[in-house]
Tab-separated table of C-alpha atoms in Angstrom:
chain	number	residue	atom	x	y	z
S	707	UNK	CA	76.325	-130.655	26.999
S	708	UNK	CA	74.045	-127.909	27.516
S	709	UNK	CA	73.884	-127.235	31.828
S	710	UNK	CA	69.883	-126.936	32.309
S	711	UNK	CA	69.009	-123.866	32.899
S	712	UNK	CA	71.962	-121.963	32.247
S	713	UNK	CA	74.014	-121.009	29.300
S	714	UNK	CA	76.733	-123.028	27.910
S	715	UNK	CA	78.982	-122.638	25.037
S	716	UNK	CA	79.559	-126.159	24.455
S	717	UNK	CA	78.295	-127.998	21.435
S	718	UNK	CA	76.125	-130.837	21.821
S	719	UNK	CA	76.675	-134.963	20.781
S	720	UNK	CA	74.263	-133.618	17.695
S	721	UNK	CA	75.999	-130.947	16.360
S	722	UNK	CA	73.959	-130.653	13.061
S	723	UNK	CA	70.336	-130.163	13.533
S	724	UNK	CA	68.071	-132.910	11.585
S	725	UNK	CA	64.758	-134.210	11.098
S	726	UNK	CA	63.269	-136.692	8.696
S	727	UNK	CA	66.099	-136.179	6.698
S	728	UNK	CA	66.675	-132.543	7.260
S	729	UNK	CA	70.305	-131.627	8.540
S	730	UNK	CA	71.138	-128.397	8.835
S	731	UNK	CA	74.544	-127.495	10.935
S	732	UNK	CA	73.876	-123.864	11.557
S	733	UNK	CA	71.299	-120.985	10.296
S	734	UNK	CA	73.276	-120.809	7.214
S	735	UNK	CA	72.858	-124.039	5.956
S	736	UNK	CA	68.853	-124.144	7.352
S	737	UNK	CA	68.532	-121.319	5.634
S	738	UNK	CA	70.037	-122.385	2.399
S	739	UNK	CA	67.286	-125.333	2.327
S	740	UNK	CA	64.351	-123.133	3.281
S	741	UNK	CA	65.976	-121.248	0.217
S	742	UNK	CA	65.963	-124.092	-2.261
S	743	UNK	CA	62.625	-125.603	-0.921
S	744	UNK	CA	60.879	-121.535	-1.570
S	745	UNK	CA	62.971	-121.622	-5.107
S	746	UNK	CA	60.551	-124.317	-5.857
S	747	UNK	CA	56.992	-122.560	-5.778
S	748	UNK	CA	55.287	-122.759	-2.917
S	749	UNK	CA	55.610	-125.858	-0.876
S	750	UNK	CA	52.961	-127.957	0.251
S	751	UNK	CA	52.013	-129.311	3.353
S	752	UNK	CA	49.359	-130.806	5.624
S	753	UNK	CA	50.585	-128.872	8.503
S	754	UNK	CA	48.024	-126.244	10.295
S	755	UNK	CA	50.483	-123.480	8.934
S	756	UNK	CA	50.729	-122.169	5.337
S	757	UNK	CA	54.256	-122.065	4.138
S	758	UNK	CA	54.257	-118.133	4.685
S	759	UNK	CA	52.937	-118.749	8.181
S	760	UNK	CA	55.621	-121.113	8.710
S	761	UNK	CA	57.909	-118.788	7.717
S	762	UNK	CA	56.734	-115.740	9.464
S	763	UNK	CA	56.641	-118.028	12.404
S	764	UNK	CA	60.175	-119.341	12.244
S	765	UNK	CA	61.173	-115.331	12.047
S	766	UNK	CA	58.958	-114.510	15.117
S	767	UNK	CA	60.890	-117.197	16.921
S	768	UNK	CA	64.722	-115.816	15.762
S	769	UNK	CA	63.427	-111.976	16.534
S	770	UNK	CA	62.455	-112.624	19.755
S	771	UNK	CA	65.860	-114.447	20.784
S	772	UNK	CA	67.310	-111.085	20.460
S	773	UNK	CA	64.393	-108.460	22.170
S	774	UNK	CA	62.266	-111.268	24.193
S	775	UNK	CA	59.273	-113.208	24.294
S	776	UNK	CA	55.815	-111.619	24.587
S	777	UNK	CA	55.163	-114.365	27.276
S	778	UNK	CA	57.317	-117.214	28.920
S	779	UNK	CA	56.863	-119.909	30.808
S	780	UNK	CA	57.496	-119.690	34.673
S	781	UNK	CA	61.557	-119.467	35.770
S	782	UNK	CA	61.105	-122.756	37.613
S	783	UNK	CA	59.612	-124.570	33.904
S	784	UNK	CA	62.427	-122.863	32.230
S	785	UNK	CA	65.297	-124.282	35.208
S	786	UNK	CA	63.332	-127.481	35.101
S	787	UNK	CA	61.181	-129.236	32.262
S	788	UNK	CA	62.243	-126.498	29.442
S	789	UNK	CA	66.069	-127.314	30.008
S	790	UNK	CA	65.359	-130.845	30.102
S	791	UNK	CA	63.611	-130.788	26.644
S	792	UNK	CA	66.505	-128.375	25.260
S	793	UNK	CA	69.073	-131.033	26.513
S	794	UNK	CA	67.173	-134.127	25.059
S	795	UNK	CA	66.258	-132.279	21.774
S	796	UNK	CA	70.361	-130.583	21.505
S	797	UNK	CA	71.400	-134.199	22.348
S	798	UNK	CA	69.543	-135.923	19.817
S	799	UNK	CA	70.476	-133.112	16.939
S	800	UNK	CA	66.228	-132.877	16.785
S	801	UNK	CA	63.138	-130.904	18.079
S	802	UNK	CA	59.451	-132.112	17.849
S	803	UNK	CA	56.840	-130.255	18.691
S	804	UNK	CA	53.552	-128.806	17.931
S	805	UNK	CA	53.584	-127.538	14.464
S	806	UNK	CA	50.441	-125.630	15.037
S	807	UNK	CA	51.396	-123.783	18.203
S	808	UNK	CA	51.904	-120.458	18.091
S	809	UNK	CA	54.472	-118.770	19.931
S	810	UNK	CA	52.661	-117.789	23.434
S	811	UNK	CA	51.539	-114.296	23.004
S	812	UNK	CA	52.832	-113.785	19.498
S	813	UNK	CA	50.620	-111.917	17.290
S	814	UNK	CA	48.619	-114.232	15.052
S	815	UNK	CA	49.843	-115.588	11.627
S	816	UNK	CA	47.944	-114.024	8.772
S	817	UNK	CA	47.141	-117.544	6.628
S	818	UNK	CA	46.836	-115.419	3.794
S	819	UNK	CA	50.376	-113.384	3.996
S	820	UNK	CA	52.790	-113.519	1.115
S	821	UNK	CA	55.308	-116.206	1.152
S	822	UNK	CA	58.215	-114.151	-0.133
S	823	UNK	CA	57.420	-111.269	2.177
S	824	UNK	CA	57.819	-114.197	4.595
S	825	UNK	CA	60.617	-115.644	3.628
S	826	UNK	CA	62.120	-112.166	3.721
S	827	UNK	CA	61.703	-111.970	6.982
S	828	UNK	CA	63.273	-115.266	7.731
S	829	UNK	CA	66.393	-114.273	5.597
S	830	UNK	CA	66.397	-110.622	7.762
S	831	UNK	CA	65.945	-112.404	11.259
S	832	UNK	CA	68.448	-114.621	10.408
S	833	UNK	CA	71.093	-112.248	9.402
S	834	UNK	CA	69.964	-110.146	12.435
S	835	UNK	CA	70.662	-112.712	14.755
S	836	UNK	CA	74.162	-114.097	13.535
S	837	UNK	CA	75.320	-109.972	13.930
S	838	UNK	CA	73.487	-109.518	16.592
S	839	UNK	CA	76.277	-107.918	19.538
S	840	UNK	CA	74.214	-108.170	22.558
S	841	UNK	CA	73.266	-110.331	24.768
S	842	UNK	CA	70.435	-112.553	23.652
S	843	UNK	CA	66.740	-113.006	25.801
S	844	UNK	CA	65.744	-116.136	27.643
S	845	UNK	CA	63.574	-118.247	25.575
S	846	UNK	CA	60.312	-118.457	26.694
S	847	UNK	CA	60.514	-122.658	27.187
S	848	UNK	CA	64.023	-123.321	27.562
S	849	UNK	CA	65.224	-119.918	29.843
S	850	UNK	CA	69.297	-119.066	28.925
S	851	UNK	CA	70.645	-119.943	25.912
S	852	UNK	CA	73.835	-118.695	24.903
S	853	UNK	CA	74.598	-117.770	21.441
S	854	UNK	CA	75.226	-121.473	19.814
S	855	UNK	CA	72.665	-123.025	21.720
S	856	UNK	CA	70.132	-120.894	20.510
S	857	UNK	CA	71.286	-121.507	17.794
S	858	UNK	CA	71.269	-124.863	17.337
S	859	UNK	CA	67.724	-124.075	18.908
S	860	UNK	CA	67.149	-122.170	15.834
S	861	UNK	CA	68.097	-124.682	13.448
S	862	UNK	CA	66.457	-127.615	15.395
S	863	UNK	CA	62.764	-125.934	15.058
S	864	UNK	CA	63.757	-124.611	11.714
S	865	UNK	CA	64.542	-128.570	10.469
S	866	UNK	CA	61.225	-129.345	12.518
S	867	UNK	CA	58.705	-126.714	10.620
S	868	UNK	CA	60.689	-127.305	6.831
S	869	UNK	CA	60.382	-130.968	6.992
S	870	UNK	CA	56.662	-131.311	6.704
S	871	UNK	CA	57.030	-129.327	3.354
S	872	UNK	CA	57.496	-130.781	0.218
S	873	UNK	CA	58.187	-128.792	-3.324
């Protein structure tokens, strides 16, 4: 189980990311659904985000696990409440949250971007991070994350985002 607030290679009860439905065991296979869902049009949803939001988003999210968040919650939230909510959501296999929150200090979503430029991006970010050689930035909620826990982390909000979209 994942130590709170520190890194830790060791994979969760959940290994496979899910929600409503939505498994996804690693950013390959997340990204192989977000694949098939785009291959379908444009998705729909009823979520504040456009589908090339979403996506953009879910790239913002991967990029800054590798050169940091614009802003992060205190060290004492991320040793405290944001490891607790990384341990429930790892142990469960499932994140909720928000699906209209940006990422704090982000630049904003254009509502209006292009969905394949989006996706794109998703496909670069992702590819970025599984070659990525350094050492990875503390996430702005959950503080140290080691490379599978972020990214299961990864794959959890992915699931999270995707599953409110439907071809």
């Amino acid at each position: 189980m994942v130590k709170a607030g520190a890194a830790s290679s060791v994979v969760p009860l959940a290994a496979c990311a899910s929600n409503e439905g939505q498994r996804f065991s690693s950013l390959a296979a997340a990204q192989e659904a977000v694949t098939k869902l785009a291959a379908s049009g444009i998705p729909k949803s009823d979520t504040a985000f456009s589908w090339a939001q979403t996506l953009n988003h879910l790239a913002q999210s991967i990029e800054y696990s590798m050169t940091g968040f614009p802003e992060s919650k205190s060290r004492l939230f991320q040793k405290t409440a944001g490891a607790a909510a990384f341990q429930v959501f790892a142990w469960r296999g499932q994140m909720t949250h928000s699906l209209s929150e940006p990422i704090p200090g982000a630049p904003a979503l254009d509502r209006g971007s292009d969905p394949k430029q989006g996706m794109e991006r998703l496909v670069a970010a992702i590819a970025a991070f599984r070659n990525w050689p350094g050492g990875l930035k503390p996430h702005f909620a959950y503080g140290e994350l080691d490379k599978a826990s972020y990214e299961l982390a990864h794959a959890m909000h992915i699931a999270n985002h995707v599953s409110e979209f439907k071809a």
